[in-house]
CSV table of C-alpha atoms and ligand atoms in Angstrom, one decimal:
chain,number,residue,atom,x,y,z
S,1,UNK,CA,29.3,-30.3,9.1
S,2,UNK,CA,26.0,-31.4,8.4
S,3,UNK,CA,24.9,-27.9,7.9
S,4,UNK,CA,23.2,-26.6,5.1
S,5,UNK,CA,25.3,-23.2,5.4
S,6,UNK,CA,28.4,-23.8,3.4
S,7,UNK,CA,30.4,-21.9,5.7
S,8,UNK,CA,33.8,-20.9,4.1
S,9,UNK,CA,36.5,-19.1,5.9
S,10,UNK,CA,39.5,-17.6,4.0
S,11,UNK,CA,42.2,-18.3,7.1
S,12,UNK,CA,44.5,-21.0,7.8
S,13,UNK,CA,44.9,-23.4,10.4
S,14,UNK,CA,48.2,-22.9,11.5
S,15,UNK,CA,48.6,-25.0,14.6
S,16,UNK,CA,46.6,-28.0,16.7
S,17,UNK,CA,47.1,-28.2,20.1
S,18,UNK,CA,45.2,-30.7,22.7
S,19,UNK,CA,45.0,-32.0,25.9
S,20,UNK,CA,42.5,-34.3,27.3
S,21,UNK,CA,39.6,-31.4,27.9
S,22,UNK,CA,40.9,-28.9,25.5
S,23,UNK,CA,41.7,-28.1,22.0
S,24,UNK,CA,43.2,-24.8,20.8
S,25,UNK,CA,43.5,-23.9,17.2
S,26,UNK,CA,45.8,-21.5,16.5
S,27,UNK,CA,44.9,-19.6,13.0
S,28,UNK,CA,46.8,-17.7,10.6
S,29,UNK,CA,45.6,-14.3,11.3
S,30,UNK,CA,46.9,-15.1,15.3
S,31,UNK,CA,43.7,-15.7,16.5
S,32,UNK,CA,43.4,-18.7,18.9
S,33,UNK,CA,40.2,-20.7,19.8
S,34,UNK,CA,39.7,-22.8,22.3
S,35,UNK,CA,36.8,-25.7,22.5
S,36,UNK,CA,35.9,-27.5,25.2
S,37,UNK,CA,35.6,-31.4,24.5
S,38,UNK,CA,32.4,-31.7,26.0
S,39,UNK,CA,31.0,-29.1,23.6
S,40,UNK,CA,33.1,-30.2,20.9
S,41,UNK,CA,32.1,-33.8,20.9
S,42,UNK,CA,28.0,-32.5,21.2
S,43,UNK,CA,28.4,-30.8,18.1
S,44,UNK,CA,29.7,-33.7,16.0
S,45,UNK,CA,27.8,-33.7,13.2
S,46,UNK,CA,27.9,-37.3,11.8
S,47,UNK,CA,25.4,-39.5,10.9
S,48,UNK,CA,25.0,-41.3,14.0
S,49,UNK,CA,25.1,-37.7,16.1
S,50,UNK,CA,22.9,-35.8,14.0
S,51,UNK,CA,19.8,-37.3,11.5
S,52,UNK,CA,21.3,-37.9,8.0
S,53,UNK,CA,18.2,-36.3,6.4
S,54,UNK,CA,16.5,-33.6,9.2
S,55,UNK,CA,20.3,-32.9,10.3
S,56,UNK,CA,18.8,-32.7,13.6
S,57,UNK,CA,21.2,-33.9,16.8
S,58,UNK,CA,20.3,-37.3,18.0
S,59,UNK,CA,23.6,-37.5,19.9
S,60,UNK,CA,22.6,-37.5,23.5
S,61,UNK,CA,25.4,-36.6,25.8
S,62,UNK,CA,23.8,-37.6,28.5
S,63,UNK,CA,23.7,-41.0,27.9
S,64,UNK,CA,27.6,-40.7,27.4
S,65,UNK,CA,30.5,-40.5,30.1
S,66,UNK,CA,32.4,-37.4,29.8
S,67,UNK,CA,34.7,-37.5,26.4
S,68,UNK,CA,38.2,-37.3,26.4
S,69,UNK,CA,40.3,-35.8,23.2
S,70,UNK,CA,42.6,-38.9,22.4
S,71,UNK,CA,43.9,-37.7,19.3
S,72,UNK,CA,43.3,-34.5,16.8
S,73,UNK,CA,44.7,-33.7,13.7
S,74,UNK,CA,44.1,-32.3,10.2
S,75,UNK,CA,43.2,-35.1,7.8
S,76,UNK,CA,44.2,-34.6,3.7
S,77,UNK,CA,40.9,-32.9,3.1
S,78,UNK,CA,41.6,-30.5,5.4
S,79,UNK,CA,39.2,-31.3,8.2
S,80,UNK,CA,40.2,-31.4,11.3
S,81,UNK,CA,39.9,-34.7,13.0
S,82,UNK,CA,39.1,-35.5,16.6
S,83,UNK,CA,39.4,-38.6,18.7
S,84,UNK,CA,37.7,-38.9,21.4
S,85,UNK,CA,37.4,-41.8,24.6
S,86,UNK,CA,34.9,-42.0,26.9
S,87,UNK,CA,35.5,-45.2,29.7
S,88,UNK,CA,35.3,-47.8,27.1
S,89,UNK,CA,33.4,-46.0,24.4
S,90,UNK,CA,35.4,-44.0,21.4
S,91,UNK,CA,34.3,-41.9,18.4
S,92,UNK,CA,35.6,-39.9,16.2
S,93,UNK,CA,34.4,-36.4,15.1
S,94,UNK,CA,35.0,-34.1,12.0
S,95,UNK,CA,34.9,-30.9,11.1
S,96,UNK,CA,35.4,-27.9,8.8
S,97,UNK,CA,37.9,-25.5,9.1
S,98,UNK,CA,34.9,-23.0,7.3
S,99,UNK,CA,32.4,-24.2,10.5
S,100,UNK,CA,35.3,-24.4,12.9
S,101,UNK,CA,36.1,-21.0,12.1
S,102,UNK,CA,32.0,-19.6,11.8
S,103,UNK,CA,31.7,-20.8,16.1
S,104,UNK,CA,34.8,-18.3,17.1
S,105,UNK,CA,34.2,-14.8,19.3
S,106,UNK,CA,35.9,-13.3,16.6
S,107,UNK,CA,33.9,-14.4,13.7
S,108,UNK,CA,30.5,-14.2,16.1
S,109,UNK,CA,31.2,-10.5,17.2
S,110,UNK,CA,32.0,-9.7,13.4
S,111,UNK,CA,28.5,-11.1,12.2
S,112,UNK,CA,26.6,-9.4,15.1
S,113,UNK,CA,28.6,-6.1,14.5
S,114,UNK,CA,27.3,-6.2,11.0
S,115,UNK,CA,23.6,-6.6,11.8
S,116,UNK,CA,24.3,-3.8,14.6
S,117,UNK,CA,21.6,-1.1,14.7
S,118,UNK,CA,22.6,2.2,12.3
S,119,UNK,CA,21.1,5.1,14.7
S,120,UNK,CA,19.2,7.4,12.8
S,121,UNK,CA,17.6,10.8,13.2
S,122,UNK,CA,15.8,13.5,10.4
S,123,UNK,CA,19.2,13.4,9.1
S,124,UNK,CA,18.1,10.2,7.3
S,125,UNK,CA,15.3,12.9,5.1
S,126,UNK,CA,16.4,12.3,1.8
S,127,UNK,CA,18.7,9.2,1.7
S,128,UNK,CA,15.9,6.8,3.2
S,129,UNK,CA,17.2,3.2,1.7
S,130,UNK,CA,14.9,2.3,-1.1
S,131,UNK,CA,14.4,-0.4,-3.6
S,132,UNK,CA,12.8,-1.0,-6.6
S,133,UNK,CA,9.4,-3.4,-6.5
S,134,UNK,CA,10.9,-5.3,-9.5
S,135,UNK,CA,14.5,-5.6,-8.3
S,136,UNK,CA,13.0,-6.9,-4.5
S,137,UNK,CA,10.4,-9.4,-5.9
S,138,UNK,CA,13.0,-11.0,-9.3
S,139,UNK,CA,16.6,-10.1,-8.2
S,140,UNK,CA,18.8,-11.5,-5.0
S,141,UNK,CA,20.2,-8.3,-4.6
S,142,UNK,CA,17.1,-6.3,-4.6
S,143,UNK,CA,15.7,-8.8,-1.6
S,144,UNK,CA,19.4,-8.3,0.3
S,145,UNK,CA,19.1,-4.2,-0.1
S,146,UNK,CA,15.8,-4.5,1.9
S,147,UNK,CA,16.6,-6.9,4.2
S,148,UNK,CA,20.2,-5.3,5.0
S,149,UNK,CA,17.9,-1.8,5.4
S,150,UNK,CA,15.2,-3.8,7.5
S,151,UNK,CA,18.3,-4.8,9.6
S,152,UNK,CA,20.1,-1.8,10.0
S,153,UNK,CA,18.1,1.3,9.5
S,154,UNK,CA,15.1,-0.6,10.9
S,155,UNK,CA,13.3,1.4,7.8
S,156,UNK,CA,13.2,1.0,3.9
S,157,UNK,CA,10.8,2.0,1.0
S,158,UNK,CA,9.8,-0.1,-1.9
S,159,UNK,CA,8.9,1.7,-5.1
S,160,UNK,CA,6.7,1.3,-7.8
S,161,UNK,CA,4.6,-1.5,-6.8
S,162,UNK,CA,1.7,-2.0,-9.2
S,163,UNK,CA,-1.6,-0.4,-7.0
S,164,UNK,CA,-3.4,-3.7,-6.4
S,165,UNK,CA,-4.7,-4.8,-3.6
S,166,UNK,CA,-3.0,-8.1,-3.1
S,167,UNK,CA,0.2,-6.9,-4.0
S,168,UNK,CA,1.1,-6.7,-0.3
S,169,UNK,CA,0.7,-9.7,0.4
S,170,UNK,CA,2.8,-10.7,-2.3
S,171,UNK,CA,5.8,-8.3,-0.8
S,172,UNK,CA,5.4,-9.9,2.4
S,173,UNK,CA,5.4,-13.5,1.3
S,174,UNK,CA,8.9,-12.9,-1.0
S,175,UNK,CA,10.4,-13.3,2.9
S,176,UNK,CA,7.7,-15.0,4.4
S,177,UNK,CA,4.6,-15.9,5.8
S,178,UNK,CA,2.3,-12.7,7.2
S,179,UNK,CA,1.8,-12.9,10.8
S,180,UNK,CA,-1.7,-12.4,11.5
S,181,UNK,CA,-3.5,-10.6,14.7
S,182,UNK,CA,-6.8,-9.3,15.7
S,183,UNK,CA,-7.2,-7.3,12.3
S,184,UNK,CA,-7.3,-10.2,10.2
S,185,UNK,CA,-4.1,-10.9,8.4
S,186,UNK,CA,-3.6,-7.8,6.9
S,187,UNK,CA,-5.7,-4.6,7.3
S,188,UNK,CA,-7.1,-1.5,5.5
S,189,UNK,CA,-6.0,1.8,6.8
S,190,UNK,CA,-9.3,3.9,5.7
S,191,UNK,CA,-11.6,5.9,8.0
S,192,UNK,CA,-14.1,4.0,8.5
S,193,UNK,CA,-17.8,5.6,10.1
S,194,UNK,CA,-18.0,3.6,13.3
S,195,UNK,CA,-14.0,3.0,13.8
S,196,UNK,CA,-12.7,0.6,16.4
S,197,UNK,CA,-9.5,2.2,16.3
S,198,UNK,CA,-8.0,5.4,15.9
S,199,UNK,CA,-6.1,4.9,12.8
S,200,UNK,CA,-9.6,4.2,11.2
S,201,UNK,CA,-9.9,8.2,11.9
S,202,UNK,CA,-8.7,11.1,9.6
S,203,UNK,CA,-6.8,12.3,13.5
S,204,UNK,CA,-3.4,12.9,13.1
S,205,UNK,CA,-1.4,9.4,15.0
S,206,UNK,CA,1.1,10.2,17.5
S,207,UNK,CA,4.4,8.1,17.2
S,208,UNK,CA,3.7,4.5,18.2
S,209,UNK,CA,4.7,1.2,18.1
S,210,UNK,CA,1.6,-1.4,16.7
S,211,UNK,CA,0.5,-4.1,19.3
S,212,UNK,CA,2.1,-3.0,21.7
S,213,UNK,CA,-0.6,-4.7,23.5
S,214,UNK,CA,0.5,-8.1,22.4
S,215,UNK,CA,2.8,-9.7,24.9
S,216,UNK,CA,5.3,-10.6,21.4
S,217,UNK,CA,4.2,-7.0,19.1
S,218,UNK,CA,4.8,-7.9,15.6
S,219,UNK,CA,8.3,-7.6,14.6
S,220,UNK,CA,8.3,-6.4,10.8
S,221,UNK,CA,5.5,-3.9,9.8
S,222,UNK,CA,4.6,-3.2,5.9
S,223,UNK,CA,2.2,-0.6,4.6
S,224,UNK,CA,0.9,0.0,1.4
S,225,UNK,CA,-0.1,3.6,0.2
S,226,UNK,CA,-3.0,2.5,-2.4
S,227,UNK,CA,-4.3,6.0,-2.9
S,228,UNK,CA,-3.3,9.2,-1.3
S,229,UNK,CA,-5.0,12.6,-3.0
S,230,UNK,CA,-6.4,13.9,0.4
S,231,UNK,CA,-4.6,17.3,2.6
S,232,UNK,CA,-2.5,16.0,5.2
S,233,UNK,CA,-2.2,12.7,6.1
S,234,UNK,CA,2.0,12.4,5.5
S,235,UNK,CA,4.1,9.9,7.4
S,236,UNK,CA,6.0,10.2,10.4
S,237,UNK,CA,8.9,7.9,11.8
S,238,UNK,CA,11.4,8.3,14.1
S,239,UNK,CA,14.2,5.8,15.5
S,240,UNK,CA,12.7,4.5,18.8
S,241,UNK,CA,17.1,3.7,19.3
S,242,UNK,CA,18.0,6.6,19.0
S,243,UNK,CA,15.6,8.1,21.0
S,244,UNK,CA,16.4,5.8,24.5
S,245,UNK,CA,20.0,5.9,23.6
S,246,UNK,CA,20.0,9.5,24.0
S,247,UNK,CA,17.5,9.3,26.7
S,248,UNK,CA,20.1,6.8,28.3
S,249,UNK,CA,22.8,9.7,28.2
S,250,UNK,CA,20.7,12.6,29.0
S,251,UNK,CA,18.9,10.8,32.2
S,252,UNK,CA,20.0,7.1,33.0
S,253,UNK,CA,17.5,7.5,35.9
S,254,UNK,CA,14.1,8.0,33.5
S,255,UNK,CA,16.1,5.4,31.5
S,256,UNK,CA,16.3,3.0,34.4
S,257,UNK,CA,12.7,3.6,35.1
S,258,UNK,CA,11.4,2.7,31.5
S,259,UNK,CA,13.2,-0.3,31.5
S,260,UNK,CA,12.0,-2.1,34.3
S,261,UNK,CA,8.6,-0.4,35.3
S,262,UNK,CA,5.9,-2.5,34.0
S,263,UNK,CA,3.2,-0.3,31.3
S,264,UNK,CA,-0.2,-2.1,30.5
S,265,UNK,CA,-1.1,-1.7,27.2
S,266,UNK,CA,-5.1,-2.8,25.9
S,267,UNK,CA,-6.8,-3.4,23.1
S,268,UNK,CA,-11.0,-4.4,23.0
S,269,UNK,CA,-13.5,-3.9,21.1
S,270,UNK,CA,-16.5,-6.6,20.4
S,271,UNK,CA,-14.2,-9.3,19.0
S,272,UNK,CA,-11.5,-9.4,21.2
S,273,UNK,CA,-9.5,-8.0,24.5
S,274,UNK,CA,-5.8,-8.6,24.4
S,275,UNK,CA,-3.7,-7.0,27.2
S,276,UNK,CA,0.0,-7.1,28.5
S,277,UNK,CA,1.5,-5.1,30.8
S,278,UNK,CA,5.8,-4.6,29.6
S,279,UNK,CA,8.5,-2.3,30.1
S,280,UNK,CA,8.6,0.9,27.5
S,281,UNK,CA,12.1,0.1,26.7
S,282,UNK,CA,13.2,-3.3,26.8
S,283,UNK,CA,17.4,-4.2,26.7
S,284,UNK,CA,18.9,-7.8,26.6
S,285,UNK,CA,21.3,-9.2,28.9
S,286,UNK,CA,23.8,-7.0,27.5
S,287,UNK,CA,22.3,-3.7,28.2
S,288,UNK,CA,21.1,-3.9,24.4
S,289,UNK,CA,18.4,-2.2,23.4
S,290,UNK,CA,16.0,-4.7,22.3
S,291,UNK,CA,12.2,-3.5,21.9
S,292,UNK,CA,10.6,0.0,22.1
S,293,UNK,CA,6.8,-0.5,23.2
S,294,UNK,CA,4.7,2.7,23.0
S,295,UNK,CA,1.3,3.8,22.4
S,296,UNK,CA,-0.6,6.0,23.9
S,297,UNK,CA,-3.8,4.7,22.7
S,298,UNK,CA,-3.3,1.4,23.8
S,299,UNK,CA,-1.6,2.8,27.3
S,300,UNK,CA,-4.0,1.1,30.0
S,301,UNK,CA,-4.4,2.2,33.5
S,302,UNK,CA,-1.7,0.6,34.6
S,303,UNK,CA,-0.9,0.4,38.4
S,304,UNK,CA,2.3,1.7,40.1
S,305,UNK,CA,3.7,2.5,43.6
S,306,UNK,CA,3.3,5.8,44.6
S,307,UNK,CA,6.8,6.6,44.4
S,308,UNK,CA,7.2,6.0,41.0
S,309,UNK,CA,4.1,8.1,39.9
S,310,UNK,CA,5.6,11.2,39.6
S,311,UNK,CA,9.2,9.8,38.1
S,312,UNK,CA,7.3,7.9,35.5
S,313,UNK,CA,5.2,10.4,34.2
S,314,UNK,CA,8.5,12.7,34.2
S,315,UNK,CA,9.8,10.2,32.1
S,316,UNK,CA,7.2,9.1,29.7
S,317,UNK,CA,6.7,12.9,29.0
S,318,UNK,CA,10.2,13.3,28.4
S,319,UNK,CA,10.3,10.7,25.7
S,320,UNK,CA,7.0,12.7,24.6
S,321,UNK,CA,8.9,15.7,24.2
S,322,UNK,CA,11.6,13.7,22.5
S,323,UNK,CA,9.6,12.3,20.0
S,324,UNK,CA,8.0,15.5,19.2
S,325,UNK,CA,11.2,17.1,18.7
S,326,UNK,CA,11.7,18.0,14.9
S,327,UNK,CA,15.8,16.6,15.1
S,328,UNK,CA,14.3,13.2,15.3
S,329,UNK,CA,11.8,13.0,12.7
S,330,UNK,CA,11.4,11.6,9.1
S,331,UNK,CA,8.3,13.0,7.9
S,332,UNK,CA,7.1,11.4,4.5
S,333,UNK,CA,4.3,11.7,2.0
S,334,UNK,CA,3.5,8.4,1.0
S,335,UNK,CA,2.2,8.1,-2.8
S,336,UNK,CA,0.5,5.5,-4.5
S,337,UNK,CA,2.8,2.5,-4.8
S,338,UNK,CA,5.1,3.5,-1.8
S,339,UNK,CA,5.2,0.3,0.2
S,340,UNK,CA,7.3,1.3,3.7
S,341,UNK,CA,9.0,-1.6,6.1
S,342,UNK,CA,10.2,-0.9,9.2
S,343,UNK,CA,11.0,-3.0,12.4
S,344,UNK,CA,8.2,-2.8,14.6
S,345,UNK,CA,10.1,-3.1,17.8
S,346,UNK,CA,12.2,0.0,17.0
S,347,UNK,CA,10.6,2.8,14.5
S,348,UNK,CA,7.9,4.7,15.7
S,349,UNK,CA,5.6,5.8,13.0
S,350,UNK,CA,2.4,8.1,13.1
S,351,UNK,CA,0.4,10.5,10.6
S,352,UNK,CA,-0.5,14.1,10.8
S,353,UNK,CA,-4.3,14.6,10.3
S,354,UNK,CA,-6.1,14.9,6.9
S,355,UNK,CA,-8.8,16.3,5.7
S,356,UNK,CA,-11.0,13.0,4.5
S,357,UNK,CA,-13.2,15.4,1.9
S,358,UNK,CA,-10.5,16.5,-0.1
S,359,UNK,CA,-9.7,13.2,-1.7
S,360,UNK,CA,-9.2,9.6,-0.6
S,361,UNK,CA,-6.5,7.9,1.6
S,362,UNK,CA,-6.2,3.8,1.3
S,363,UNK,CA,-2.9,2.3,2.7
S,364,UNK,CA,-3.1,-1.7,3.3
S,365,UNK,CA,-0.8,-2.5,6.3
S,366,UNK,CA,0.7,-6.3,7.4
S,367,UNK,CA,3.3,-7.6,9.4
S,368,UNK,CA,5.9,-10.3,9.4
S,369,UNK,CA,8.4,-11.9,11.8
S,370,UNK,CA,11.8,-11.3,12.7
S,371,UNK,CA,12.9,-15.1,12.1
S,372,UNK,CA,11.7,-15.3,8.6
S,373,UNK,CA,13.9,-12.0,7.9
S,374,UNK,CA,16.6,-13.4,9.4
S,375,UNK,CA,15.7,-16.9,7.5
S,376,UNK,CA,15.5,-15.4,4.3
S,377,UNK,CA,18.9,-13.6,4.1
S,378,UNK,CA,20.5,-16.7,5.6
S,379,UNK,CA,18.9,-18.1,2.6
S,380,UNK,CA,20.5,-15.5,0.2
S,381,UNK,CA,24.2,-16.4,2.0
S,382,UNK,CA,23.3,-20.2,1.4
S,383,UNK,CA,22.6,-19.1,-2.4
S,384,UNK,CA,25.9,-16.8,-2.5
S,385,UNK,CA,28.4,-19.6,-1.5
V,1,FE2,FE1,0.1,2.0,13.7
């Protein structure tokens, strides 16, 4: 079907039934699928519909009149092929039972339910998913353990990774390329004597989400723990999900509020001012959650009716109080060669304070995109089949 995914499905085709518009497949698990034969003849994938090398569609449909199925039937390879008429125009179309298969609801809700969020709370203190630097960066399965994490704990830690600077980078391209922003394209997390943000501080960080500044935040966030001998200083994250799910149950008004009332968010300094105003919580079409953005640092002051003063400070401090609440935390010492990933758009992470005389503290933080996650373990499927 023209697509580099070999796309393989275990079920039968038991029956094919057509009319003009419509073609049902009936399969052998009872399952029926219907397709459309405007859509079905747009998604032909031979080499005068789609680019024999890019694989890219050429077919325009609207330079065609509306197709009608003449004819469909499995050939002796198994494919399934379709006729098709339009006024005095015909063409026929094939396809695999494996792709066929890979466009049904059932199939599509069964890959999405697999990618579904994982909810966590402290209860995830002690079975955090980890991997092993060697096994991400030389094995398949090591880069699928992180990636499945990434996907559906929104959190894993990589061990043992030699203390170099660099080596980050290195972890980050194994998916793909860092995704750069005002600090550069990754960033030192030291304190620093005239610091143009607060994580360049020994202060304890609230929960947060990075960027949130950016109207697109960075998706996947990595940091490095170089060195880490000071008091204080450990690691806090806490499921941003969880958090507005139970928010959602608790008070569907503050969640309501959160998820449609605009928050500015600012970062400047000499270089650069970069501002976006966004929703806290933000849910798909669905309902779905789709992006916590929060950051009290970067909070600007953001303009709001009067009436909504007072119920969006109720909220915001109710997600404070949330957050601060010990049944949601994973707090974490970091130590030289922990490298921790989470997703960006739904893990908060912070810090408790240290004390910068008592020893040194240098974690190396980047970021990487969403897509390129996604990419890589379509990638590992390709490399499976
Ligand atoms: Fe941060």
């Amino acid at each position: 079907m023209a697509d580099l995914a070999r796309l393989e499905t275990t079920h039968e085709l038991e029956a094919v039934e057509y009319d003009t518009e419509r073609l049902t497949l009936r399969w052998d698990d009872g399952h029926a699928s219907r397709f459309h034969s405007l859509w079905l003849r747009d998604n032909c994938a031979c080499p005068r519909c789609r680019h024999p090398q890019a694989l890219e569609r050429t077919f325009m449909f609207v330079d065609h009149g509306p197709p009608a199925i003449a004819s469909a039937l499995r050939d002796a390879n198994g494919m399934l092929e379709v006729h098709f008429r339009a006024g005095a125009e015909t063409h026929v179309s094939r396809y695999t039972k494996g792709w066929l298969r890979a466009q049904t609801e059932v199939e599509r809700s069964a890959r999405a339910q697999q990618s579904a969020p994982a909810l966590w709370d402290a209860g995830i203190t002690g079975h955090l998913p980890r991997v092993d630097y060697t096994d991400y960066m030389e094995a398949a399965g090591g880069l699928r353990v992180w990636i499945e994490a990434v996907k559906r704990h929104g959190i894993v830690l990589l061990s043992n990774v030699p203390r170099e600077a660099g080596k980050l980078l290195d972890v980050a391209r194994r998916v793909g390329p860092v995704r750069a922003s005002n600090f550069g394209e990754y960033y030192d997390v030291v304190s620093k004597p005239r610091p143009n943000a607060s994580a360049y501080t020994p202060m304890g960080l609230e929960l947060h989400t990075d960027l949130a500044n950016w109207r697109s935040p960075p998706d996947i966030q990595l940091l490095f723990c170089l060195r880490n001998s000071v008091v204080g200083g450990e690691s806090v994250f806490a499921d941003g999900f969880r958090v507005a799910e139970d928010l959602r149950d608790a008070d569907p008004e503050a969640f309501r509020l959160l998820s449609t009332q605009p928050v500015e968010y600012r970062f400047h300094d000499d270089s650069c001012d970069i501002r976006t105003a966004a929703p806290v919580i933000e849910t798909d079409r669905q309902g779905r959650l789709h992006r916590i953005r929060f950051n009290n640092w970067l909070r600007g002051a953001t303009p709001m009716p009067e009436r909504v003063v007072v119920p969006m400070y109720q909220a915001l401090g109710k997600v404070w109080r949330m957050l601060r609440d010990p049944k949601y935390r994973l707090n974490l010492r970091l130590e030289p060669g922990d490298l921790i990933s989470y997703d960006n758009n739904r893990v908060l992470h912070g810090r408790m304070p240290f004390d910068e005389t008592s020893g040194e503290r240098h974690l190396q933080g980047c970021y990487l995109n969403q897509e390129d996650v996604d990419s890589a373990r379509r990638l590992l499927d390709r490399m499976a089949t």
